[in-house]
């Protein structure tokens, strides 16, 4: 299912529900329908920025582990594998974070599920 975030401050941001859920859980918001008011946007931005910094500190270790598993499969073969390129939390959260920043500047709310 898709979640569409809307605000008068920016173009719509569309995410799969499974990708939006960790972000909305962090903000203590319901996945189905909700609002981040202009008054709440400052706190929401701070929480997202902090989580992005935290997630980036773990990305290097996770990338190394994925690389080791990709290069050393059960047969000991180091060839014929595809490089895994996961989409990070920061990449998924950035469009909504950008929308929240613009919404805060214009004193607008961010809504979804409406």
PDB file of N, CA and C in Angstrom:
ATOM      1  N   UNK A   1       0.833  -1.172   0.000  1.00  0.00           N
ATOM      2  CA  UNK A   1       0.000   0.000   0.000  1.00  0.00           C
ATOM      3  C   UNK A   1       0.887   1.249   0.000  1.00  0.00           C
ATOM      4  N   UNK A   2       0.447   2.275  -0.654  1.00  0.00           N
ATOM      5  CA  UNK A   2       1.187   3.526  -0.727  1.00  0.00           C
ATOM      6  C   UNK A   2       0.648   4.547   0.272  1.00  0.00           C
ATOM      7  N   UNK A   3       1.547   5.327   0.826  1.00  0.00           N
ATOM      8  CA  UNK A   3       1.199   6.428   1.709  1.00  0.00           C
ATOM      9  C   UNK A   3       1.611   7.708   0.986  1.00  0.00           C
ATOM     10  N   UNK A   4       0.698   8.659   0.889  1.00  0.00           N
ATOM     11  CA  UNK A   4       0.993   9.934   0.240  1.00  0.00           C
ATOM     12  C   UNK A   4       0.963  11.043   1.282  1.00  0.00           C
ATOM     13  N   UNK A   5       2.110  11.658   1.474  1.00  0.00           N
ATOM     14  CA  UNK A   5       2.217  12.795   2.391  1.00  0.00           C
ATOM     15  C   UNK A   5       1.922  14.057   1.584  1.00  0.00           C
ATOM     16  N   UNK A   6       1.081  14.918   2.144  1.00  0.00           N
ATOM     17  CA  UNK A   6       0.657  16.133   1.453  1.00  0.00           C
ATOM     18  C   UNK A   6       0.896  17.352   2.332  1.00  0.00           C
ATOM     19  N   UNK A   7       1.294  18.429   1.678  1.00  0.00           N
ATOM     20  CA  UNK A   7       1.450  19.708   2.358  1.00  0.00           C
ATOM     21  C   UNK A   7       1.374  20.806   1.314  1.00  0.00           C
ATOM     22  N   UNK A   8       0.881  21.952   1.724  1.00  0.00           N
ATOM     23  CA  UNK A   8       0.857  23.105   0.827  1.00  0.00           C
ATOM     24  C   UNK A   8       2.266  23.623   0.554  1.00  0.00           C
ATOM     25  N   UNK A   9       3.227  23.170   1.348  1.00  0.00           N
ATOM     26  CA  UNK A   9       4.595  23.674   1.242  1.00  0.00           C
ATOM     27  C   UNK A   9       5.424  22.995   0.165  1.00  0.00           C
ATOM     28  N   UNK A  10       5.020  21.794  -0.278  1.00  0.00           N
ATOM     29  CA  UNK A  10       5.874  21.031  -1.195  1.00  0.00           C
ATOM     30  C   UNK A  10       5.036  20.041  -2.001  1.00  0.00           C
ATOM     31  N   UNK A  11       5.663  19.468  -3.009  1.00  0.00           N
ATOM     32  CA  UNK A  11       5.013  18.426  -3.797  1.00  0.00           C
ATOM     33  C   UNK A  11       4.777  17.204  -2.917  1.00  0.00           C
ATOM     34  N   UNK A  12       3.788  16.389  -3.298  1.00  0.00           N
ATOM     35  CA  UNK A  12       3.476  15.179  -2.536  1.00  0.00           C
ATOM     36  C   UNK A  12       4.694  14.259  -2.458  1.00  0.00           C
ATOM     37  N   UNK A  13       4.801  13.561  -1.336  1.00  0.00           N
ATOM     38  CA  UNK A  13       5.828  12.543  -1.130  1.00  0.00           C
ATOM     39  C   UNK A  13       5.099  11.214  -0.995  1.00  0.00           C
ATOM     40  N   UNK A  14       5.446  10.249  -1.847  1.00  0.00           N
ATOM     41  CA  UNK A  14       4.783   8.952  -1.859  1.00  0.00           C
ATOM     42  C   UNK A  14       5.777   7.885  -1.430  1.00  0.00           C
ATOM     43  N   UNK A  15       5.357   7.031  -0.491  1.00  0.00           N
ATOM     44  CA  UNK A  15       6.192   5.937   0.008  1.00  0.00           C
ATOM     45  C   UNK A  15       5.350   4.689   0.152  1.00  0.00           C
ATOM     46  N   UNK A  16       6.017   3.549   0.042  1.00  0.00           N
ATOM     47  CA  UNK A  16       5.350   2.310   0.422  1.00  0.00           C
ATOM     48  C   UNK A  16       5.099   2.354   1.922  1.00  0.00           C
ATOM     49  N   UNK A  17       4.001   1.759   2.337  1.00  0.00           N
ATOM     50  CA  UNK A  17       3.652   1.737   3.754  1.00  0.00           C
ATOM     51  C   UNK A  17       4.780   1.148   4.593  1.00  0.00           C
ATOM     52  N   UNK A  18       5.398   0.081   4.105  1.00  0.00           N
ATOM     53  CA  UNK A  18       6.472  -0.578   4.863  1.00  0.00           C
ATOM     54  C   UNK A  18       7.688   0.338   5.044  1.00  0.00           C
ATOM     55  N   UNK A  19       7.882   1.293   4.145  1.00  0.00           N
ATOM     56  CA  UNK A  19       8.998   2.224   4.272  1.00  0.00           C
ATOM     57  C   UNK A  19       8.619   3.434   5.128  1.00  0.00           C
ATOM     58  N   UNK A  20       7.354   3.821   5.095  1.00  0.00           N
ATOM     59  CA  UNK A  20       6.891   4.957   5.887  1.00  0.00           C
ATOM     60  C   UNK A  20       6.706   4.588   7.359  1.00  0.00           C
ATOM     61  N   UNK A  21       6.397   3.329   7.635  1.00  0.00           N
ATOM     62  CA  UNK A  21       6.091   2.904   9.008  1.00  0.00           C
ATOM     63  C   UNK A  21       7.222   3.200   9.995  1.00  0.00           C
ATOM     64  N   UNK A  22       8.486   2.846   9.705  1.00  0.00           N
ATOM     65  CA  UNK A  22       9.541   3.163  10.682  1.00  0.00           C
ATOM     66  C   UNK A  22       9.672   4.664  10.951  1.00  0.00           C
ATOM     67  N   UNK A  23       9.435   5.462   9.934  1.00  0.00           N
ATOM     68  CA  UNK A  23       9.514   6.915  10.101  1.00  0.00           C
ATOM     69  C   UNK A  23       8.371   7.396  10.990  1.00  0.00           C
ATOM     70  N   UNK A  24       7.168   6.941  10.694  1.00  0.00           N
ATOM     71  CA  UNK A  24       6.008   7.366  11.485  1.00  0.00           C
ATOM     72  C   UNK A  24       6.036   6.792  12.887  1.00  0.00           C
ATOM     73  N   UNK A  25       6.569   5.587  13.055  1.00  0.00           N
ATOM     74  CA  UNK A  25       6.736   5.022  14.405  1.00  0.00           C
ATOM     75  C   UNK A  25       7.678   5.899  15.224  1.00  0.00           C
ATOM     76  N   UNK A  26       8.753   6.350  14.601  1.00  0.00           N
ATOM     77  CA  UNK A  26       9.709   7.226  15.275  1.00  0.00           C
ATOM     78  C   UNK A  26       9.025   8.511  15.738  1.00  0.00           C
ATOM     79  N   UNK A  27       8.085   8.999  14.926  1.00  0.00           N
ATOM     80  CA  UNK A  27       7.370  10.238  15.239  1.00  0.00           C
ATOM     81  C   UNK A  27       6.109  10.009  16.065  1.00  0.00           C
ATOM     82  N   UNK A  28       5.856   8.744  16.437  1.00  0.00           N
ATOM     83  CA  UNK A  28       4.682   8.359  17.223  1.00  0.00           C
ATOM     84  C   UNK A  28       3.382   8.743  16.517  1.00  0.00           C
ATOM     85  N   UNK A  29       3.341   8.434  15.220  1.00  0.00           N
ATOM     86  CA  UNK A  29       2.170   8.755  14.410  1.00  0.00           C
ATOM     87  C   UNK A  29       1.577   7.485  13.822  1.00  0.00           C
ATOM     88  N   UNK A  30       0.275   7.496  13.587  1.00  0.00           N
ATOM     89  CA  UNK A  30      -0.447   6.376  13.003  1.00  0.00           C
ATOM     90  C   UNK A  30      -0.133   6.284  11.517  1.00  0.00           C
ATOM     91  N   UNK A  31       0.031   5.076  11.019  1.00  0.00           N
ATOM     92  CA  UNK A  31       0.371   4.862   9.615  1.00  0.00           C
ATOM     93  C   UNK A  31      -0.806   5.139   8.680  1.00  0.00           C
ATOM     94  N   UNK A  32      -2.013   4.903   9.130  1.00  0.00           N
ATOM     95  CA  UNK A  32      -3.181   5.002   8.266  1.00  0.00           C
ATOM     96  C   UNK A  32      -3.585   6.435   7.952  1.00  0.00           C
ATOM     97  N   UNK A  33      -3.569   7.281   8.955  1.00  0.00           N
ATOM     98  CA  UNK A  33      -4.029   8.653   8.772  1.00  0.00           C
ATOM     99  C   UNK A  33      -3.425   9.516   9.873  1.00  0.00           C
ATOM    100  N   UNK A  34      -2.994  10.703   9.483  1.00  0.00           N
ATOM    101  CA  UNK A  34      -2.452  11.556  10.521  1.00  0.00           C
ATOM    102  C   UNK A  34      -2.027  12.917  10.017  1.00  0.00           C
ATOM    103  N   UNK A  35      -1.475  13.661  10.942  1.00  0.00           N
ATOM    104  CA  UNK A  35      -1.008  15.014  10.653  1.00  0.00           C
ATOM    105  C   UNK A  35       0.213  15.309  11.517  1.00  0.00           C
ATOM    106  N   UNK A  36       1.147  15.999  10.935  1.00  0.00           N
ATOM    107  CA  UNK A  36       2.231  16.622  11.688  1.00  0.00           C
ATOM    108  C   UNK A  36       1.963  18.108  11.544  1.00  0.00           C
ATOM    109  N   UNK A  37       1.530  18.704  12.625  1.00  0.00           N
ATOM    110  CA  UNK A  37       1.156  20.112  12.570  1.00  0.00           C
ATOM    111  C   UNK A  37       2.408  20.983  12.420  1.00  0.00           C
ATOM    112  N   UNK A  38       2.178  22.215  12.026  1.00  0.00           N
ATOM    113  CA  UNK A  38       3.294  23.156  11.898  1.00  0.00           C
ATOM    114  C   UNK A  38       4.021  23.296  13.240  1.00  0.00           C
ATOM    115  N   UNK A  39       3.261  23.254  14.326  1.00  0.00           N
ATOM    116  CA  UNK A  39       3.865  23.361  15.659  1.00  0.00           C
ATOM    117  C   UNK A  39       4.719  22.137  16.001  1.00  0.00           C
ATOM    118  N   UNK A  40       4.363  20.974  15.494  1.00  0.00           N
ATOM    119  CA  UNK A  40       5.107  19.746  15.760  1.00  0.00           C
ATOM    120  C   UNK A  40       6.294  19.554  14.818  1.00  0.00           C
ATOM    121  N   UNK A  41       6.338  20.300  13.737  1.00  0.00           N
ATOM    122  CA  UNK A  41       7.333  20.040  12.706  1.00  0.00           C
ATOM    123  C   UNK A  41       8.773  20.191  13.198  1.00  0.00           C
ATOM    124  N   UNK A  42       9.039  21.121  14.073  1.00  0.00           N
ATOM    125  CA  UNK A  42      10.394  21.295  14.604  1.00  0.00           C
ATOM    126  C   UNK A  42      10.884  20.055  15.334  1.00  0.00           C
ATOM    127  N   UNK A  43      10.034  19.495  16.192  1.00  0.00           N
ATOM    128  CA  UNK A  43      10.401  18.277  16.913  1.00  0.00           C
ATOM    129  C   UNK A  43      10.549  17.100  15.958  1.00  0.00           C
ATOM    130  N   UNK A  44       9.660  17.006  14.966  1.00  0.00           N
ATOM    131  CA  UNK A  44       9.721  15.918  13.988  1.00  0.00           C
ATOM    132  C   UNK A  44      11.018  15.996  13.188  1.00  0.00           C
ATOM    133  N   UNK A  45      11.401  17.189  12.788  1.00  0.00           N
ATOM    134  CA  UNK A  45      12.650  17.378  12.045  1.00  0.00           C
ATOM    135  C   UNK A  45      13.843  16.949  12.890  1.00  0.00           C
ATOM    136  N   UNK A  46      13.856  17.359  14.146  1.00  0.00           N
ATOM    137  CA  UNK A  46      14.964  16.994  15.046  1.00  0.00           C
ATOM    138  C   UNK A  46      15.069  15.488  15.221  1.00  0.00           C
ATOM    139  N   UNK A  47      13.928  14.821  15.422  1.00  0.00           N
ATOM    140  CA  UNK A  47      13.934  13.366  15.579  1.00  0.00           C
ATOM    141  C   UNK A  47      14.441  12.664  14.322  1.00  0.00           C
ATOM    142  N   UNK A  48      13.971  13.094  13.170  1.00  0.00           N
ATOM    143  CA  UNK A  48      14.417  12.479  11.918  1.00  0.00           C
ATOM    144  C   UNK A  48      15.902  12.718  11.672  1.00  0.00           C
ATOM    145  N   UNK A  49      16.367  13.921  11.902  1.00  0.00           N
ATOM    146  CA  UNK A  49      17.790  14.216  11.698  1.00  0.00           C
ATOM    147  C   UNK A  49      18.663  13.370  12.625  1.00  0.00           C
ATOM    148  N   UNK A  50      18.242  13.215  13.870  1.00  0.00           N
ATOM    149  CA  UNK A  50      19.003  12.409  14.828  1.00  0.00           C
ATOM    150  C   UNK A  50      19.035  10.943  14.381  1.00  0.00           C
ATOM    151  N   UNK A  51      17.892  10.416  13.936  1.00  0.00           N
ATOM    152  CA  UNK A  51      17.840   9.026  13.492  1.00  0.00           C
ATOM    153  C   UNK A  51      18.679   8.815  12.235  1.00  0.00           C
ATOM    154  N   UNK A  52      18.704   9.785  11.352  1.00  0.00           N
ATOM    155  CA  UNK A  52      19.520   9.685  10.139  1.00  0.00           C
ATOM    156  C   UNK A  52      20.998   9.612  10.509  1.00  0.00           C
ATOM    157  N   UNK A  53      21.435  10.454  11.422  1.00  0.00           N
ATOM    158  CA  UNK A  53      22.836  10.423  11.873  1.00  0.00           C
ATOM    159  C   UNK A  53      23.150   9.063  12.503  1.00  0.00           C
ATOM    160  N   UNK A  54      22.246   8.573  13.362  1.00  0.00           N
ATOM    161  CA  UNK A  54      22.467   7.272  14.003  1.00  0.00           C
ATOM    162  C   UNK A  54      22.521   6.144  12.985  1.00  0.00           C
ATOM    163  N   UNK A  55      21.639   6.185  12.004  1.00  0.00           N
ATOM    164  CA  UNK A  55      21.599   5.102  11.016  1.00  0.00           C
ATOM    165  C   UNK A  55      22.840   5.126  10.131  1.00  0.00           C
ATOM    166  N   UNK A  56      23.378   6.300   9.849  1.00  0.00           N
ATOM    167  CA  UNK A  56      24.581   6.387   9.013  1.00  0.00           C
ATOM    168  C   UNK A  56      25.797   5.813   9.722  1.00  0.00           C
ATOM    169  N   UNK A  57      25.838   5.886  11.037  1.00  0.00           N
ATOM    170  CA  UNK A  57      26.975   5.337  11.765  1.00  0.00           C
ATOM    171  C   UNK A  57      26.998   3.813  11.708  1.00  0.00           C
ATOM    172  N   UNK A  58      25.835   3.194  11.451  1.00  0.00           N
ATOM    173  CA  UNK A  58      25.758   1.743  11.370  1.00  0.00           C
ATOM    174  C   UNK A  58      25.868   1.226   9.937  1.00  0.00           C
ATOM    175  N   UNK A  59      25.708   2.094   8.954  1.00  0.00           N
ATOM    176  CA  UNK A  59      25.702   1.668   7.561  1.00  0.00           C
ATOM    177  C   UNK A  59      27.020   1.049   7.131  1.00  0.00           C
ATOM    178  N   UNK A  60      28.145   1.583   7.578  1.00  0.00           N
ATOM    179  CA  UNK A  60      29.448   1.062   7.158  1.00  0.00           C
ATOM    180  C   UNK A  60      29.636  -0.380   7.635  1.00  0.00           C
ATOM    181  N   UNK A  61      29.294  -0.657   8.886  1.00  0.00           N
ATOM    182  CA  UNK A  61      29.441  -2.012   9.419  1.00  0.00           C
ATOM    183  C   UNK A  61      28.499  -2.979   8.717  1.00  0.00           C
ATOM    184  N   UNK A  62      27.278  -2.556   8.455  1.00  0.00           N
ATOM    185  CA  UNK A  62      26.315  -3.409   7.765  1.00  0.00           C
ATOM    186  C   UNK A  62      26.752  -3.662   6.323  1.00  0.00           C
ATOM    187  N   UNK A  63      27.317  -2.660   5.669  1.00  0.00           N
ATOM    188  CA  UNK A  63      27.789  -2.824   4.293  1.00  0.00           C
ATOM    189  C   UNK A  63      28.931  -3.823   4.239  1.00  0.00           C
ATOM    190  N   UNK A  64      29.825  -3.767   5.213  1.00  0.00           N
ATOM    191  CA  UNK A  64      30.939  -4.722   5.261  1.00  0.00           C
ATOM    192  C   UNK A  64      30.428  -6.142   5.446  1.00  0.00           C
ATOM    193  N   UNK A  65      29.483  -6.335   6.348  1.00  0.00           N
ATOM    194  CA  UNK A  65      28.916  -7.663   6.569  1.00  0.00           C
ATOM    195  C   UNK A  65      28.230  -8.184   5.306  1.00  0.00           C
ATOM    196  N   UNK A  66      27.457  -7.359   4.631  1.00  0.00           N
ATOM    197  CA  UNK A  66      26.796  -7.771   3.381  1.00  0.00           C
ATOM    198  C   UNK A  66      27.825  -8.158   2.333  1.00  0.00           C
ATOM    199  N   UNK A  67      28.916  -7.381   2.256  1.00  0.00           N
ATOM    200  CA  UNK A  67      29.953  -7.643   1.270  1.00  0.00           C
ATOM    201  C   UNK A  67      30.626  -8.989   1.534  1.00  0.00           C
ATOM    202  N   UNK A  68      30.899  -9.281   2.779  1.00  0.00           N
ATOM    203  CA  UNK A  68      31.520 -10.566   3.127  1.00  0.00           C
ATOM    204  C   UNK A  68      30.601 -11.717   2.747  1.00  0.00           C
ATOM    205  N   UNK A  69      29.313 -11.601   3.069  1.00  0.00           N
ATOM    206  CA  UNK A  69      28.361 -12.657   2.726  1.00  0.00           C
ATOM    207  C   UNK A  69      28.195 -12.801   1.221  1.00  0.00           C
ATOM    208  N   UNK A  70      28.220 -11.698   0.508  1.00  0.00           N
ATOM    209  CA  UNK A  70      28.056 -11.756  -0.947  1.00  0.00           C
ATOM    210  C   UNK A  70      29.262 -12.396  -1.620  1.00  0.00           C
ATOM    211  N   UNK A  71      30.455 -12.167  -1.085  1.00  0.00           N
ATOM    212  CA  UNK A  71      31.673 -12.678  -1.704  1.00  0.00           C
ATOM    213  C   UNK A  71      32.010 -14.112  -1.306  1.00  0.00           C
ATOM    214  N   UNK A  72      31.465 -14.594  -0.232  1.00  0.00           N
ATOM    215  CA  UNK A  72      31.793 -15.939   0.247  1.00  0.00           C
ATOM    216  C   UNK A  72      30.522 -16.734   0.445  1.00  0.00           C
ATOM    217  N   UNK A  73      30.009 -17.291  -0.630  1.00  0.00           N
ATOM    218  CA  UNK A  73      28.780 -18.059  -0.530  1.00  0.00           C
ATOM    219  C   UNK A  73      29.071 -19.476  -0.040  1.00  0.00           C
ATOM    220  N   UNK A  74      28.064 -20.306   0.050  1.00  0.00           N
ATOM    221  CA  UNK A  74      28.192 -21.658   0.600  1.00  0.00           C
ATOM    222  C   UNK A  74      29.188 -22.512  -0.167  1.00  0.00           C
ATOM    223  N   UNK A  75      29.378 -22.282  -1.456  1.00  0.00           N
ATOM    224  CA  UNK A  75      30.306 -23.068  -2.273  1.00  0.00           C
ATOM    225  C   UNK A  75      31.727 -22.526  -2.234  1.00  0.00           C
ATOM    226  N   UNK A  76      31.942 -21.464  -1.520  1.00  0.00           N
ATOM    227  CA  UNK A  76      33.264 -20.848  -1.489  1.00  0.00           C
ATOM    228  C   UNK A  76      33.581 -20.080  -2.758  1.00  0.00           C
ATOM    229  N   UNK A  77      32.595 -19.910  -3.599  1.00  0.00           N
ATOM    230  CA  UNK A  77      32.753 -19.221  -4.878  1.00  0.00           C
ATOM    231  C   UNK A  77      32.677 -17.717  -4.661  1.00  0.00           C
ATOM    232  N   UNK A  78      33.680 -17.012  -5.131  1.00  0.00           N
ATOM    233  CA  UNK A  78      33.705 -15.563  -5.000  1.00  0.00           C
ATOM    234  C   UNK A  78      33.216 -14.847  -6.257  1.00  0.00           C
ATOM    235  N   UNK A  79      32.676 -15.596  -7.210  1.00  0.00           N
ATOM    236  CA  UNK A  79      32.250 -15.003  -8.476  1.00  0.00           C
ATOM    237  C   UNK A  79      30.765 -15.252  -8.693  1.00  0.00           C
ATOM    238  N   UNK A  80      30.192 -14.532  -9.612  1.00  0.00           N
ATOM    239  CA  UNK A  80      28.806 -14.776  -9.997  1.00  0.00           C
ATOM    240  C   UNK A  80      27.775 -14.236  -9.035  1.00  0.00           C
ATOM    241  N   UNK A  81      28.142 -13.282  -8.233  1.00  0.00           N
ATOM    242  CA  UNK A  81      27.166 -12.691  -7.313  1.00  0.00           C
ATOM    243  C   UNK A  81      26.850 -11.267  -7.749  1.00  0.00           C
ATOM    244  N   UNK A  82      25.722 -10.808  -7.307  1.00  0.00           N
ATOM    245  CA  UNK A  82      25.340  -9.418  -7.564  1.00  0.00           C
ATOM    246  C   UNK A  82      25.577  -8.611  -6.302  1.00  0.00           C
ATOM    247  N   UNK A  83      26.061  -7.414  -6.493  1.00  0.00           N
ATOM    248  CA  UNK A  83      26.284  -6.545  -5.346  1.00  0.00           C
ATOM    249  C   UNK A  83      24.940  -6.085  -4.794  1.00  0.00           C
ATOM    250  N   UNK A  84      24.775  -6.180  -3.504  1.00  0.00           N
ATOM    251  CA  UNK A  84      23.549  -5.751  -2.837  1.00  0.00           C
ATOM    252  C   UNK A  84      23.661  -4.253  -2.560  1.00  0.00           C
ATOM    253  N   UNK A  85      22.687  -3.507  -3.002  1.00  0.00           N
ATOM    254  CA  UNK A  85      22.662  -2.061  -2.795  1.00  0.00           C
ATOM    255  C   UNK A  85      21.365  -1.677  -2.099  1.00  0.00           C
ATOM    256  N   UNK A  86      21.297  -1.830  -0.784  1.00  0.00           N
ATOM    257  CA  UNK A  86      20.050  -1.489  -0.088  1.00  0.00           C
ATOM    258  C   UNK A  86      19.833   0.018  -0.041  1.00  0.00           C
ATOM    259  N   UNK A  87      18.584   0.396   0.080  1.00  0.00           N
ATOM    260  CA  UNK A  87      18.235   1.803   0.245  1.00  0.00           C
ATOM    261  C   UNK A  87      18.253   2.091   1.743  1.00  0.00           C
ATOM    262  N   UNK A  88      19.006   3.080   2.131  1.00  0.00           N
ATOM    263  CA  UNK A  88      19.198   3.380   3.549  1.00  0.00           C
ATOM    264  C   UNK A  88      18.014   4.149   4.136  1.00  0.00           C
ATOM    265  N   UNK A  89      17.950   4.159   5.459  1.00  0.00           N
ATOM    266  CA  UNK A  89      16.916   4.923   6.159  1.00  0.00           C
ATOM    267  C   UNK A  89      16.989   6.391   5.759  1.00  0.00           C
ATOM    268  N   UNK A  90      18.194   6.921   5.698  1.00  0.00           N
ATOM    269  CA  UNK A  90      18.337   8.342   5.372  1.00  0.00           C
ATOM    270  C   UNK A  90      17.813   8.653   3.972  1.00  0.00           C
ATOM    271  N   UNK A  91      18.065   7.773   3.014  1.00  0.00           N
ATOM    272  CA  UNK A  91      17.567   7.988   1.654  1.00  0.00           C
ATOM    273  C   UNK A  91      16.044   7.936   1.613  1.00  0.00           C
ATOM    274  N   UNK A  92      15.461   7.041   2.393  1.00  0.00           N
ATOM    275  CA  UNK A  92      13.999   6.931   2.417  1.00  0.00           C
ATOM    276  C   UNK A  92      13.355   8.103   3.162  1.00  0.00           C
ATOM    277  N   UNK A  93      13.997   8.582   4.214  1.00  0.00           N
ATOM    278  CA  UNK A  93      13.413   9.625   5.056  1.00  0.00           C
ATOM    279  C   UNK A  93      13.626  11.026   4.496  1.00  0.00           C
ATOM    280  N   UNK A  94      14.639  11.211   3.652  1.00  0.00           N
ATOM    281  CA  UNK A  94      14.981  12.560   3.219  1.00  0.00           C
ATOM    282  C   UNK A  94      13.832  13.313   2.541  1.00  0.00           C
ATOM    283  N   UNK A  95      13.070  12.717   1.614  1.00  0.00           N
ATOM    284  CA  UNK A  95      11.990  13.496   0.990  1.00  0.00           C
ATOM    285  C   UNK A  95      10.963  14.029   1.996  1.00  0.00           C
ATOM    286  N   UNK A  96      10.620  13.215   2.990  1.00  0.00           N
ATOM    287  CA  UNK A  96       9.682  13.676   4.015  1.00  0.00           C
ATOM    288  C   UNK A  96      10.343  14.739   4.894  1.00  0.00           C
ATOM    289  N   UNK A  97      11.605  14.544   5.223  1.00  0.00           N
ATOM    290  CA  UNK A  97      12.333  15.542   6.008  1.00  0.00           C
ATOM    291  C   UNK A  97      12.372  16.882   5.278  1.00  0.00           C
ATOM    292  N   UNK A  98      12.625  16.845   3.984  1.00  0.00           N
ATOM    293  CA  UNK A  98      12.636  18.064   3.184  1.00  0.00           C
ATOM    294  C   UNK A  98      11.257  18.728   3.195  1.00  0.00           C
ATOM    295  N   UNK A  99      10.201  17.908   3.059  1.00  0.00           N
ATOM    296  CA  UNK A  99       8.839  18.443   3.108  1.00  0.00           C
ATOM    297  C   UNK A  99       8.566  19.103   4.459  1.00  0.00           C
ATOM    298  N   UNK A 100       8.985  18.455   5.538  1.00  0.00           N
ATOM    299  CA  UNK A 100       8.783  19.017   6.874  1.00  0.00           C
ATOM    300  C   UNK A 100       9.516  20.345   7.048  1.00  0.00           C
ATOM    301  N   UNK A 101      10.714  20.438   6.511  1.00  0.00           N
ATOM    302  CA  UNK A 101      11.463  21.700   6.602  1.00  0.00           C
ATOM    303  C   UNK A 101      10.732  22.827   5.873  1.00  0.00           C
ATOM    304  N   UNK A 102      10.240  22.516   4.681  1.00  0.00           N
ATOM    305  CA  UNK A 102       9.510  23.529   3.915  1.00  0.00           C
ATOM    306  C   UNK A 102       8.183  23.887   4.604  1.00  0.00           C
ATOM    307  N   UNK A 103       7.527  22.886   5.167  1.00  0.00           N
ATOM    308  CA  UNK A 103       6.269  23.124   5.872  1.00  0.00           C
ATOM    309  C   UNK A 103       6.494  24.020   7.093  1.00  0.00           C
ATOM    310  N   UNK A 104       7.586  23.794   7.779  1.00  0.00           N
ATOM    311  CA  UNK A 104       7.887  24.622   8.949  1.00  0.00           C
ATOM    312  C   UNK A 104       8.122  26.078   8.530  1.00  0.00           C
ATOM    313  N   UNK A 105       8.839  26.271   7.419  1.00  0.00           N
ATOM    314  CA  UNK A 105       9.093  27.637   6.935  1.00  0.00           C
ATOM    315  C   UNK A 105       7.788  28.375   6.622  1.00  0.00           C
ATOM    316  N   UNK A 106       6.826  27.651   6.013  1.00  0.00           N
ATOM    317  CA  UNK A 106       5.575  28.284   5.627  1.00  0.00           C
ATOM    318  C   UNK A 106       4.467  28.160   6.639  1.00  0.00           C
ATOM    319  N   UNK A 107       4.767  27.513   7.778  1.00  0.00           N
ATOM    320  CA  UNK A 107       3.785  27.289   8.834  1.00  0.00           C
ATOM    321  C   UNK A 107       2.603  26.440   8.347  1.00  0.00           C
ATOM    322  N   UNK A 108       2.934  25.374   7.596  1.00  0.00           N
ATOM    323  CA  UNK A 108       1.928  24.451   7.069  1.00  0.00           C
ATOM    324  C   UNK A 108       2.011  23.099   7.768  1.00  0.00           C
ATOM    325  N   UNK A 109       0.902  22.367   7.725  1.00  0.00           N
ATOM    326  CA  UNK A 109       0.843  21.002   8.251  1.00  0.00           C
ATOM    327  C   UNK A 109       1.243  20.022   7.162  1.00  0.00           C
ATOM    328  N   UNK A 110       1.605  18.809   7.591  1.00  0.00           N
ATOM    329  CA  UNK A 110       1.844  17.682   6.679  1.00  0.00           C
ATOM    330  C   UNK A 110       0.799  16.630   7.032  1.00  0.00           C
ATOM    331  N   UNK A 111       0.053  16.182   6.025  1.00  0.00           N
ATOM    332  CA  UNK A 111      -1.046  15.220   6.233  1.00  0.00           C
ATOM    333  C   UNK A 111      -0.832  13.968   5.398  1.00  0.00           C
ATOM    334  N   UNK A 112      -1.428  12.850   5.824  1.00  0.00           N
ATOM    335  CA  UNK A 112      -1.465  11.631   5.035  1.00  0.00           C
ATOM    336  C   UNK A 112      -2.723  10.856   5.383  1.00  0.00           C
ATOM    337  N   UNK A 113      -3.150  10.040   4.435  1.00  0.00           N
ATOM    338  CA  UNK A 113      -4.340   9.205   4.653  1.00  0.00           C
ATOM    339  C   UNK A 113      -5.650   9.953   4.532  1.00  0.00           C
ATOM    340  N   UNK A 114      -5.619  11.122   3.948  1.00  0.00           N
ATOM    341  CA  UNK A 114      -6.855  11.914   3.799  1.00  0.00           C
ATOM    342  C   UNK A 114      -7.232  12.053   2.336  1.00  0.00           C
TER     343      UNK A 114
END
